[in-house]
Protein backbone atom coordinates (compact mmCIF):
# COMPACT_ATOMS: atom_id res chain seq x y z
CA UNK A 1 0.00 0.00 0.00
CA UNK A 2 1.36 3.38 -0.97
CA UNK A 3 1.63 6.11 1.62
CA UNK A 4 0.89 9.67 0.55
CA UNK A 5 1.91 11.41 3.75
CA UNK A 6 0.33 14.63 4.87
CA UNK A 7 -2.16 16.76 3.01
CA UNK A 8 0.66 19.15 2.18
CA UNK A 9 2.68 16.24 0.73
CA UNK A 10 -0.35 15.24 -1.29
CA UNK A 11 -0.73 18.72 -2.77
CA UNK A 12 2.87 18.52 -4.02
CA UNK A 13 2.76 14.88 -5.14
CA UNK A 14 -0.54 15.14 -7.00
CA UNK A 15 1.06 17.64 -9.39
CA UNK A 16 3.47 14.86 -10.38
CA UNK A 17 0.63 12.38 -10.78
CA UNK A 18 -0.36 9.91 -8.10
CA UNK A 19 -1.39 6.54 -9.50
CA UNK A 20 -2.08 3.07 -8.17
CA UNK A 21 0.09 0.08 -9.05
CA UNK A 22 -2.31 -0.47 -11.96
CA UNK A 23 -1.70 3.08 -13.23
CA UNK A 24 -5.10 4.43 -12.19
CA UNK A 25 -6.17 7.48 -10.26
CA UNK A 26 -6.42 6.18 -6.67
CA UNK A 27 -9.88 7.68 -6.20
CA UNK A 28 -11.46 6.07 -9.28
CA UNK A 29 -11.98 2.54 -7.89
CA UNK A 30 -13.86 3.85 -4.84
CA UNK A 31 -16.04 6.14 -6.91
CA UNK A 32 -16.85 3.28 -9.26
CA UNK A 33 -17.82 1.05 -6.33
CA UNK A 34 -20.08 3.74 -4.84
CA UNK A 35 -21.68 4.95 -8.05
CA UNK A 36 -25.41 4.77 -8.40
CA UNK A 37 -28.27 6.46 -6.66
CA UNK A 38 -28.65 4.16 -3.68
CA UNK A 39 -25.30 2.89 -2.40
CA UNK A 40 -24.25 6.00 -0.49
CA UNK A 41 -27.75 6.30 0.95
CA UNK A 42 -27.59 2.70 2.16
CA UNK A 43 -24.20 3.36 3.76
CA UNK A 44 -25.62 6.51 5.37
CA UNK A 45 -28.41 4.43 6.93
CA UNK A 46 -25.75 2.10 8.34
CA UNK A 47 -24.04 5.14 9.86
CA UNK A 48 -27.30 5.90 11.66
CA UNK A 49 -28.31 2.41 12.77
CA UNK A 50 -25.07 0.33 12.81
CA UNK A 51 -27.11 -2.79 12.00
CA UNK A 52 -30.06 -2.62 9.64
CA UNK A 53 -32.52 -5.06 8.14
CA UNK A 54 -33.77 -5.15 4.56
CA UNK A 55 -37.28 -3.98 5.49
CA UNK A 56 -35.93 -1.06 7.47
CA UNK A 57 -33.77 0.05 4.53
CA UNK A 58 -36.77 -0.26 2.22
CA UNK A 59 -38.76 1.98 4.56
CA UNK A 60 -35.96 4.55 4.93
CA UNK A 61 -35.28 4.79 1.17
CA UNK A 62 -38.53 5.86 -0.49
CA UNK A 63 -38.58 5.07 -4.18
CA UNK A 64 -36.18 2.15 -4.09
CA UNK A 65 -37.50 -1.13 -5.44
CA UNK A 66 -36.78 -4.51 -3.88
CA UNK A 67 -34.63 -5.38 -6.90
CA UNK A 68 -32.58 -2.17 -6.72
CA UNK A 69 -32.07 -2.58 -2.97
CA UNK A 70 -31.07 -6.22 -3.34
CA UNK A 71 -28.61 -5.43 -6.14
CA UNK A 72 -27.04 -2.49 -4.27
CA UNK A 73 -26.66 -4.59 -1.10
CA UNK A 74 -25.08 -7.46 -3.04
CA UNK A 75 -22.62 -5.08 -4.72
CA UNK A 76 -21.70 -3.38 -1.43
CA UNK A 77 -21.16 -6.83 0.11
CA UNK A 78 -19.09 -8.01 -2.87
CA UNK A 79 -16.93 -4.88 -2.61
CA UNK A 80 -16.34 -5.60 1.07
CA UNK A 81 -18.13 -2.58 2.56
CA UNK A 82 -20.95 -4.40 4.33
CA UNK A 83 -21.49 -7.73 6.02
CA UNK A 84 -24.67 -9.74 5.53
CA UNK A 85 -25.76 -11.95 8.40
CA UNK A 86 -28.60 -14.38 7.75
CA UNK A 87 -30.37 -16.00 10.69
CA UNK A 88 -32.14 -19.30 10.17
CA UNK A 89 -35.41 -18.29 11.76
CA UNK A 90 -39.03 -18.24 10.73
CA UNK A 91 -39.62 -15.69 9.31
CA UNK A 92 -36.09 -15.35 7.91
CA UNK A 93 -34.05 -12.46 9.27
CA UNK A 94 -31.12 -10.81 7.49
CA UNK A 95 -29.07 -7.99 8.99
CA UNK A 96 -26.48 -5.76 7.37
CA UNK A 97 -23.60 -3.98 9.08
CA UNK A 98 -20.30 -2.31 8.19
CA UNK A 99 -17.18 -4.36 7.68
CA UNK A 100 -13.86 -2.89 8.80
CA UNK A 101 -13.35 -1.73 5.22
CA UNK A 102 -16.73 -0.03 5.33
CA UNK A 103 -15.91 1.63 8.66
CA UNK A 104 -12.76 3.04 7.04
CA UNK A 105 -15.10 5.16 4.88
CA UNK A 106 -16.55 7.01 7.89
CA UNK A 107 -13.83 9.69 8.12
CA UNK A 108 -14.25 10.27 4.38
CA UNK A 109 -18.02 10.64 4.78
CA UNK A 110 -17.36 13.09 7.63
CA UNK A 111 -15.24 15.27 5.35
CA UNK A 112 -17.79 15.05 2.54
CA UNK A 113 -20.53 16.00 5.01
CA UNK A 114 -18.56 19.07 6.07
CA UNK A 115 -18.09 20.01 2.41
CA UNK A 116 -21.79 19.46 1.75
CA UNK A 117 -22.86 21.82 4.51
CA UNK A 118 -20.26 24.40 3.50
CA UNK A 119 -21.45 24.40 -0.11
CA UNK A 120 -25.12 23.67 0.50
CA UNK A 121 -27.39 25.04 -2.20
CA UNK A 122 -30.17 27.04 -0.66
mmCIF file of C-alpha atoms in Angstrom, residues 6-80:
data_model
loop_
_atom_site.group_PDB
_atom_site.id
_atom_site.type_symbol
_atom_site.label_atom_id
_atom_site.label_comp_id
_atom_site.label_asym_id
_atom_site.label_seq_id
_atom_site.Cartn_x
_atom_site.Cartn_y
_atom_site.Cartn_z
ATOM 1 C CA UNK A 6 0.326 14.630 4.872
ATOM 2 C CA UNK A 7 -2.165 16.756 3.009
ATOM 3 C CA UNK A 8 0.660 19.150 2.180
ATOM 4 C CA UNK A 9 2.680 16.241 0.725
ATOM 5 C CA UNK A 10 -0.355 15.237 -1.288
ATOM 6 C CA UNK A 11 -0.726 18.722 -2.774
ATOM 7 C CA UNK A 12 2.874 18.515 -4.018
ATOM 8 C CA UNK A 13 2.762 14.877 -5.138
ATOM 9 C CA UNK A 14 -0.541 15.144 -6.996
ATOM 10 C CA UNK A 15 1.061 17.642 -9.391
ATOM 11 C CA UNK A 16 3.471 14.855 -10.377
ATOM 12 C CA UNK A 17 0.626 12.380 -10.783
ATOM 13 C CA UNK A 18 -0.360 9.913 -8.101
ATOM 14 C CA UNK A 19 -1.391 6.542 -9.500
ATOM 15 C CA UNK A 20 -2.081 3.072 -8.171
ATOM 16 C CA UNK A 21 0.088 0.080 -9.046
ATOM 17 C CA UNK A 22 -2.314 -0.468 -11.960
ATOM 18 C CA UNK A 23 -1.697 3.077 -13.227
ATOM 19 C CA UNK A 24 -5.105 4.435 -12.194
ATOM 20 C CA UNK A 25 -6.170 7.484 -10.262
ATOM 21 C CA UNK A 26 -6.422 6.180 -6.669
ATOM 22 C CA UNK A 27 -9.885 7.682 -6.201
ATOM 23 C CA UNK A 28 -11.462 6.073 -9.276
ATOM 24 C CA UNK A 29 -11.978 2.543 -7.887
ATOM 25 C CA UNK A 30 -13.863 3.848 -4.841
ATOM 26 C CA UNK A 31 -16.041 6.145 -6.909
ATOM 27 C CA UNK A 32 -16.849 3.276 -9.264
ATOM 28 C CA UNK A 33 -17.817 1.051 -6.331
ATOM 29 C CA UNK A 34 -20.079 3.741 -4.841
ATOM 30 C CA UNK A 35 -21.682 4.954 -8.053
ATOM 31 C CA UNK A 36 -25.407 4.768 -8.400
ATOM 32 C CA UNK A 37 -28.273 6.458 -6.658
ATOM 33 C CA UNK A 38 -28.655 4.163 -3.678
ATOM 34 C CA UNK A 39 -25.304 2.891 -2.398
ATOM 35 C CA UNK A 40 -24.246 6.000 -0.491
ATOM 36 C CA UNK A 41 -27.749 6.305 0.953
ATOM 37 C CA UNK A 42 -27.592 2.704 2.158
ATOM 38 C CA UNK A 43 -24.204 3.363 3.758
ATOM 39 C CA UNK A 44 -25.622 6.509 5.368
ATOM 40 C CA UNK A 45 -28.407 4.429 6.932
ATOM 41 C CA UNK A 46 -25.746 2.096 8.337
ATOM 42 C CA UNK A 47 -24.044 5.136 9.859
ATOM 43 C CA UNK A 48 -27.302 5.902 11.657
ATOM 44 C CA UNK A 49 -28.309 2.408 12.766
ATOM 45 C CA UNK A 50 -25.071 0.333 12.813
ATOM 46 C CA UNK A 51 -27.109 -2.789 12.002
ATOM 47 C CA UNK A 52 -30.057 -2.619 9.643
ATOM 48 C CA UNK A 53 -32.523 -5.061 8.137
ATOM 49 C CA UNK A 54 -33.773 -5.150 4.556
ATOM 50 C CA UNK A 55 -37.282 -3.981 5.486
ATOM 51 C CA UNK A 56 -35.930 -1.064 7.470
ATOM 52 C CA UNK A 57 -33.774 0.047 4.534
ATOM 53 C CA UNK A 58 -36.766 -0.260 2.222
ATOM 54 C CA UNK A 59 -38.756 1.976 4.563
ATOM 55 C CA UNK A 60 -35.957 4.553 4.926
ATOM 56 C CA UNK A 61 -35.281 4.794 1.170
ATOM 57 C CA UNK A 62 -38.532 5.858 -0.489
ATOM 58 C CA UNK A 63 -38.583 5.072 -4.180
ATOM 59 C CA UNK A 64 -36.176 2.151 -4.093
ATOM 60 C CA UNK A 65 -37.499 -1.129 -5.441
ATOM 61 C CA UNK A 66 -36.777 -4.505 -3.882
ATOM 62 C CA UNK A 67 -34.630 -5.379 -6.897
ATOM 63 C CA UNK A 68 -32.581 -2.172 -6.723
ATOM 64 C CA UNK A 69 -32.065 -2.576 -2.973
ATOM 65 C CA UNK A 70 -31.073 -6.224 -3.344
ATOM 66 C CA UNK A 71 -28.610 -5.427 -6.144
ATOM 67 C CA UNK A 72 -27.043 -2.494 -4.272
ATOM 68 C CA UNK A 73 -26.658 -4.589 -1.099
ATOM 69 C CA UNK A 74 -25.077 -7.456 -3.038
ATOM 70 C CA UNK A 75 -22.617 -5.082 -4.724
ATOM 71 C CA UNK A 76 -21.698 -3.385 -1.425
ATOM 72 C CA UNK A 77 -21.162 -6.826 0.106
ATOM 73 C CA UNK A 78 -19.093 -8.012 -2.875
ATOM 74 C CA UNK A 79 -16.933 -4.881 -2.613
ATOM 75 C CA UNK A 80 -16.340 -5.599 1.069
#
